[in-house]
mmCIF file of C-alpha atoms in Angstrom:
data_model
loop_
_atom_site.group_PDB
_atom_site.id
_atom_site.type_symbol
_atom_site.label_atom_id
_atom_site.label_comp_id
_atom_site.label_asym_id
_atom_site.label_seq_id
_atom_site.Cartn_x
_atom_site.Cartn_y
_atom_site.Cartn_z
ATOM 1 C CA MET A 1 -167.090 -2.287 10.133
ATOM 2 C CA ASP A 2 -167.195 0.318 7.411
ATOM 3 C CA SER A 3 -167.759 -1.300 3.886
ATOM 4 C CA ASP A 4 -164.107 -0.048 2.256
ATOM 5 C CA VAL A 5 -162.433 -1.700 5.393
ATOM 6 C CA ARG A 6 -164.308 -4.893 4.798
ATOM 7 C CA PHE A 7 -163.652 -4.823 1.052
ATOM 8 C CA LEU A 8 -159.916 -4.241 1.539
ATOM 9 C CA HIS A 9 -159.727 -7.236 3.923
ATOM 10 C CA GLU A 10 -161.891 -9.641 1.607
ATOM 11 C CA ILE A 11 -159.572 -8.247 -1.744
ATOM 12 C CA GLN A 12 -156.576 -8.495 0.546
ATOM 13 C CA LYS A 13 -157.323 -12.304 0.704
ATOM 14 C CA LEU A 14 -156.940 -12.509 -3.142
ATOM 15 C CA PHE A 15 -153.401 -11.550 -3.567
ATOM 16 C CA GLY A 16 -151.865 -13.434 -0.533
ATOM 17 C CA THR A 17 -148.547 -13.039 -1.115
ATOM 18 C CA VAL A 18 -148.430 -9.235 -0.818
ATOM 19 C CA THR A 19 -149.327 -6.751 1.815
ATOM 20 C CA LEU A 20 -151.820 -4.486 0.182
ATOM 21 C CA GLU A 21 -151.357 -1.481 2.415
ATOM 22 C CA THR A 22 -147.769 -1.566 2.615
ATOM 23 C CA SER A 23 -147.300 -2.336 -1.016
ATOM 24 C CA SER A 24 -146.602 0.472 -3.719
ATOM 25 C CA TYR A 25 -149.822 -0.265 -5.314
ATOM 26 C CA TYR A 26 -151.930 0.934 -2.781
ATOM 27 C CA SER A 27 -152.348 4.449 -1.100
ATOM 28 C CA LYS A 28 -154.922 6.507 0.780
ATOM 29 C CA SER A 29 -155.800 9.788 1.510
ATOM 30 C CA ASN A 30 -158.396 12.409 2.997
ATOM 31 C CA GLU A 31 -157.516 15.440 1.084
ATOM 32 C CA ILE A 32 -160.105 17.769 -0.358
ATOM 33 C CA TYR A 33 -158.719 17.274 -3.658
ATOM 34 C CA LEU A 34 -157.342 14.494 -5.184
ATOM 35 C CA TYR A 35 -155.757 13.626 -8.653
ATOM 36 C CA ILE A 36 -154.927 10.403 -10.063
ATOM 37 C CA ILE A 37 -152.406 9.938 -13.031
ATOM 38 C CA ASP A 38 -151.855 7.148 -15.053
ATOM 39 C CA LYS A 39 -147.736 7.035 -14.044
ATOM 40 C CA PRO A 40 -147.840 3.870 -14.473
ATOM 41 C CA PRO A 41 -149.006 2.400 -11.976
ATOM 42 C CA ILE A 42 -151.602 4.858 -11.170
ATOM 43 C CA CYS A 43 -151.066 7.057 -8.123
ATOM 44 C CA PHE A 44 -152.214 10.139 -6.464
ATOM 45 C CA ALA A 45 -150.433 13.287 -7.813
ATOM 46 C CA ALA A 46 -150.339 17.340 -7.188
ATOM 47 C CA LYS A 47 -152.843 18.871 -9.424
ATOM 48 C CA SER A 48 -152.705 18.015 -13.391
ATOM 49 C CA SER A 49 -154.316 19.029 -16.211
ATOM 50 C CA ASN A 50 -154.094 15.654 -17.095
ATOM 51 C CA SER A 51 -155.489 13.271 -14.319
ATOM 52 C CA PHE A 52 -158.465 12.216 -12.857
ATOM 53 C CA GLU A 53 -159.959 14.939 -10.441
ATOM 54 C CA VAL A 54 -161.385 13.516 -7.105
ATOM 55 C CA GLY A 55 -163.558 15.522 -4.906
ATOM 56 C CA ASN A 56 -163.368 14.861 -1.177
ATOM 57 C CA PRO A 57 -165.592 17.700 0.600
ATOM 58 C CA ASN A 58 -166.219 15.412 3.688
ATOM 59 C CA ARG A 59 -162.432 14.325 3.841
ATOM 60 C CA THR A 60 -163.525 10.791 4.025
ATOM 61 C CA ARG A 61 -160.832 8.353 3.669
ATOM 62 C CA ILE A 62 -160.157 7.488 -0.068
ATOM 63 C CA HIS A 63 -158.388 4.463 -1.117
ATOM 64 C CA LEU A 64 -156.734 3.775 -4.165
ATOM 65 C CA ILE A 65 -155.538 0.394 -5.689
ATOM 66 C CA ALA A 66 -153.730 0.180 -8.811
ATOM 67 C CA ILE A 67 -154.627 -2.850 -11.025
ATOM 68 C CA ASP A 68 -152.932 -2.696 -14.223
ATOM 69 C CA GLN A 69 -149.421 -2.668 -13.954
ATOM 70 C CA GLY A 70 -149.900 -3.525 -10.251
ATOM 71 C CA LEU A 71 -151.699 -5.960 -8.207
ATOM 72 C CA ASP A 72 -152.212 -8.107 -11.517
ATOM 73 C CA ASN A 73 -148.945 -9.435 -10.948
ATOM 74 C CA PHE A 74 -150.612 -11.100 -8.062
ATOM 75 C CA LEU A 75 -154.283 -12.178 -9.736
ATOM 76 C CA GLU A 76 -154.525 -15.940 -10.001
ATOM 77 C CA ASP A 77 -155.520 -17.441 -13.635
ATOM 78 C CA TYR A 78 -156.235 -14.054 -15.036
ATOM 79 C CA THR A 79 -154.946 -12.856 -18.418
ATOM 80 C CA GLY A 80 -157.694 -10.567 -19.683
ATOM 81 C CA LYS A 81 -157.600 -6.596 -20.111
ATOM 82 C CA ARG A 82 -157.926 -4.757 -16.727
ATOM 83 C CA PRO A 83 -158.910 -1.234 -15.634
ATOM 84 C CA GLU A 84 -156.306 0.548 -13.900
ATOM 85 C CA GLY A 85 -157.946 0.421 -10.528
ATOM 86 C CA ILE A 86 -160.323 0.569 -8.092
ATOM 87 C CA LEU A 87 -161.256 3.921 -6.001
ATOM 88 C CA LEU A 88 -163.123 3.500 -2.725
ATOM 89 C CA ASN A 89 -164.515 4.826 0.500
ATOM 90 C CA LYS A 90 -167.127 3.737 2.924
ATOM 91 C CA ASN A 91 -169.665 4.955 0.658
ATOM 92 C CA ASP A 92 -168.620 3.944 -3.010
ATOM 93 C CA LEU A 93 -166.736 1.772 -4.905
ATOM 94 C CA CYS A 94 -165.168 2.652 -8.309
ATOM 95 C CA PHE A 95 -163.557 0.879 -11.391
ATOM 96 C CA ILE A 96 -161.174 3.316 -13.118
ATOM 97 C CA GLU A 97 -159.604 3.367 -16.343
ATOM 98 C CA LEU A 98 -157.544 6.205 -17.844
ATOM 99 C CA LYS A 99 -157.572 6.871 -21.321
ATOM 100 C CA LEU A 100 -155.719 10.390 -20.845
ATOM 101 C CA ASN A 101 -153.137 9.612 -23.717
ATOM 102 C CA VAL A 102 -156.413 10.230 -26.431
ATOM 103 C CA VAL A 103 -155.200 13.225 -28.292
ATOM 104 C CA SER A 104 -157.294 12.577 -31.470
ATOM 105 C CA GLN A 105 -159.936 14.963 -31.958
ATOM 106 C CA ASN A 106 -161.782 12.572 -33.895
ATOM 107 C CA SER A 107 -164.972 11.476 -32.354
ATOM 108 C CA ILE A 108 -164.369 7.894 -33.740
ATOM 109 C CA THR A 109 -161.334 7.279 -32.574
ATOM 110 C CA GLN A 110 -162.667 8.598 -28.804
ATOM 111 C CA THR A 111 -165.598 6.373 -28.576
ATOM 112 C CA GLN A 112 -163.001 3.272 -29.643
ATOM 113 C CA ARG A 113 -160.927 3.976 -26.737
ATOM 114 C CA VAL A 114 -164.087 4.346 -24.354
ATOM 115 C CA GLU A 115 -165.562 0.917 -25.803
ATOM 116 C CA GLU A 116 -161.965 -0.362 -25.268
ATOM 117 C CA ALA A 117 -162.036 0.527 -21.748
ATOM 118 C CA ILE A 118 -165.620 -0.826 -21.270
ATOM 119 C CA GLU A 119 -164.166 -4.026 -22.186
ATOM 120 C CA GLN A 120 -161.306 -3.896 -20.095
ATOM 121 C CA PHE A 121 -164.439 -3.438 -17.523
ATOM 122 C CA ASP A 122 -166.272 -6.325 -18.906
ATOM 123 C CA ASN A 123 -163.392 -8.684 -18.505
ATOM 124 C CA PHE A 124 -162.603 -7.524 -14.853
ATOM 125 C CA ILE A 125 -165.590 -7.041 -13.138
ATOM 126 C CA PRO A 126 -166.900 -10.248 -13.442
ATOM 127 C CA TYR A 127 -163.695 -12.309 -12.521
ATOM 128 C CA LEU A 128 -163.558 -10.085 -9.490
ATOM 129 C CA LYS A 129 -167.240 -11.069 -8.607
ATOM 130 C CA ASN A 130 -166.183 -14.774 -9.128
ATOM 131 C CA ARG A 131 -163.383 -14.504 -7.030
ATOM 132 C CA PHE A 132 -164.920 -12.516 -4.186
ATOM 133 C CA ASN A 133 -167.726 -15.653 -4.788
ATOM 134 C CA GLU A 134 -165.036 -18.194 -4.156
ATOM 135 C CA LEU A 135 -164.318 -16.520 -0.711
ATOM 136 C CA SER A 136 -168.205 -16.912 0.133
ATOM 137 C CA ASN A 137 -168.429 -13.046 -0.055
ATOM 138 C CA ASN A 138 -170.366 -10.756 -2.811
ATOM 139 C CA PHE A 139 -168.623 -7.560 -3.062
ATOM 140 C CA MET A 140 -171.838 -6.277 -4.735
ATOM 141 C CA ARG A 141 -173.130 -6.469 -0.889
ATOM 142 C CA LEU A 142 -169.887 -5.323 1.453
ATOM 143 C CA GLY A 143 -172.515 -2.334 1.990
ATOM 144 C CA PHE A 144 -171.430 -0.007 -0.656
ATOM 145 C CA ASP A 145 -174.037 2.973 -1.388
ATOM 146 C CA LYS A 146 -172.922 3.339 -4.968
ATOM 147 C CA TYR A 147 -170.703 1.190 -7.517
ATOM 148 C CA GLU A 148 -169.636 2.996 -10.177
ATOM 149 C CA ALA A 149 -167.038 2.439 -13.169
ATOM 150 C CA TYR A 150 -165.358 5.770 -14.567
ATOM 151 C CA VAL A 151 -163.682 6.173 -18.455
ATOM 152 C CA VAL A 152 -161.547 9.031 -18.118
ATOM 153 C CA LEU A 153 -160.696 10.784 -21.022
ATOM 154 C CA PRO A 154 -158.560 14.100 -21.089
ATOM 155 C CA LEU A 155 -160.535 17.281 -20.024
ATOM 156 C CA SER A 156 -160.668 18.430 -23.677
ATOM 157 C CA ARG A 157 -162.951 15.565 -24.800
ATOM 158 C CA TYR A 158 -165.829 16.631 -22.177
ATOM 159 C CA PRO A 159 -168.694 16.697 -21.900
ATOM 160 C CA ARG A 160 -169.667 13.806 -24.150
ATOM 161 C CA PHE A 161 -173.412 13.372 -24.246
ATOM 162 C CA SER A 162 -174.795 11.355 -26.941
ATOM 163 C CA ALA A 163 -177.222 8.885 -27.504
ATOM 164 C CA SER A 164 -174.734 6.049 -27.845
ATOM 165 C CA THR A 165 -173.171 7.312 -24.535
ATOM 166 C CA ALA A 166 -176.655 6.736 -22.936
ATOM 167 C CA ILE A 167 -176.752 3.127 -24.686
ATOM 168 C CA ARG A 168 -173.428 2.105 -23.451
ATOM 169 C CA LYS A 169 -174.607 3.023 -20.113
ATOM 170 C CA LEU A 170 -177.429 1.394 -19.578
ATOM 171 C CA ALA A 171 -176.256 -1.828 -21.392
ATOM 172 C CA PHE A 172 -173.321 -1.450 -18.840
ATOM 173 C CA GLY A 173 -175.817 -1.238 -16.026
ATOM 174 C CA LYS A 174 -177.583 -4.302 -16.963
ATOM 175 C CA ARG A 175 -174.614 -6.390 -17.536
ATOM 176 C CA HIS A 176 -172.753 -5.606 -13.812
ATOM 177 C CA GLY A 177 -175.205 -3.614 -11.808
ATOM 178 C CA ILE A 178 -172.670 -0.942 -11.934
ATOM 179 C CA GLU A 179 -173.258 2.654 -13.041
ATOM 180 C CA LEU A 180 -170.937 3.851 -16.037
ATOM 181 C CA PHE A 181 -169.450 7.443 -16.201
ATOM 182 C CA GLU A 182 -167.786 8.936 -19.004
ATOM 183 C CA THR A 183 -165.860 11.503 -17.220
ATOM 184 C CA ASN A 184 -162.837 12.824 -15.411
ATOM 185 C CA LEU A 185 -164.375 14.154 -12.213
ATOM 186 C CA LYS A 186 -165.525 11.795 -9.157
ATOM 187 C CA VAL A 187 -166.793 13.825 -6.223
ATOM 188 C CA PHE A 188 -167.114 11.505 -3.125
ATOM 189 C CA GLN A 189 -169.936 12.236 -0.304
#
């Protein structure tokens, strides 16, 4: 069984009363180009200049699960901030937080929004790990090649390469075993 199918099967157990694949909080596609917008909840959409762009050159099956303003209503005992959603295919599992409404050109404001997104990941990822462990399964061992987290600002805010970006990325990786990206593009292989 592919990693994405195993993950969907396991995460379904967390949501007991809602059937993930028939809910409005789940979608899948094998299109070459996908665009994720912050509707809410997040969803695939037609090309948009204010979106998270997903490249899928091999036309693999891509799944999008809306967590914030979506399945979070069904998470037992979780009260913290949470990321927008989870994006995955059979090889990669990605947490995503969209900060597409950042209009300030001020780098301090932009950095604050990135740090806010990281805090959302810091709250949610351990929660999800613990819930999977309660199910006797570690989602970090479901066989994905990559585990990633994406903080997505508007396209006009990139590229953002700095020492503080590198420090955030390194610290995040140490905390969660997941690689952090600050970009508005993900390409699945």
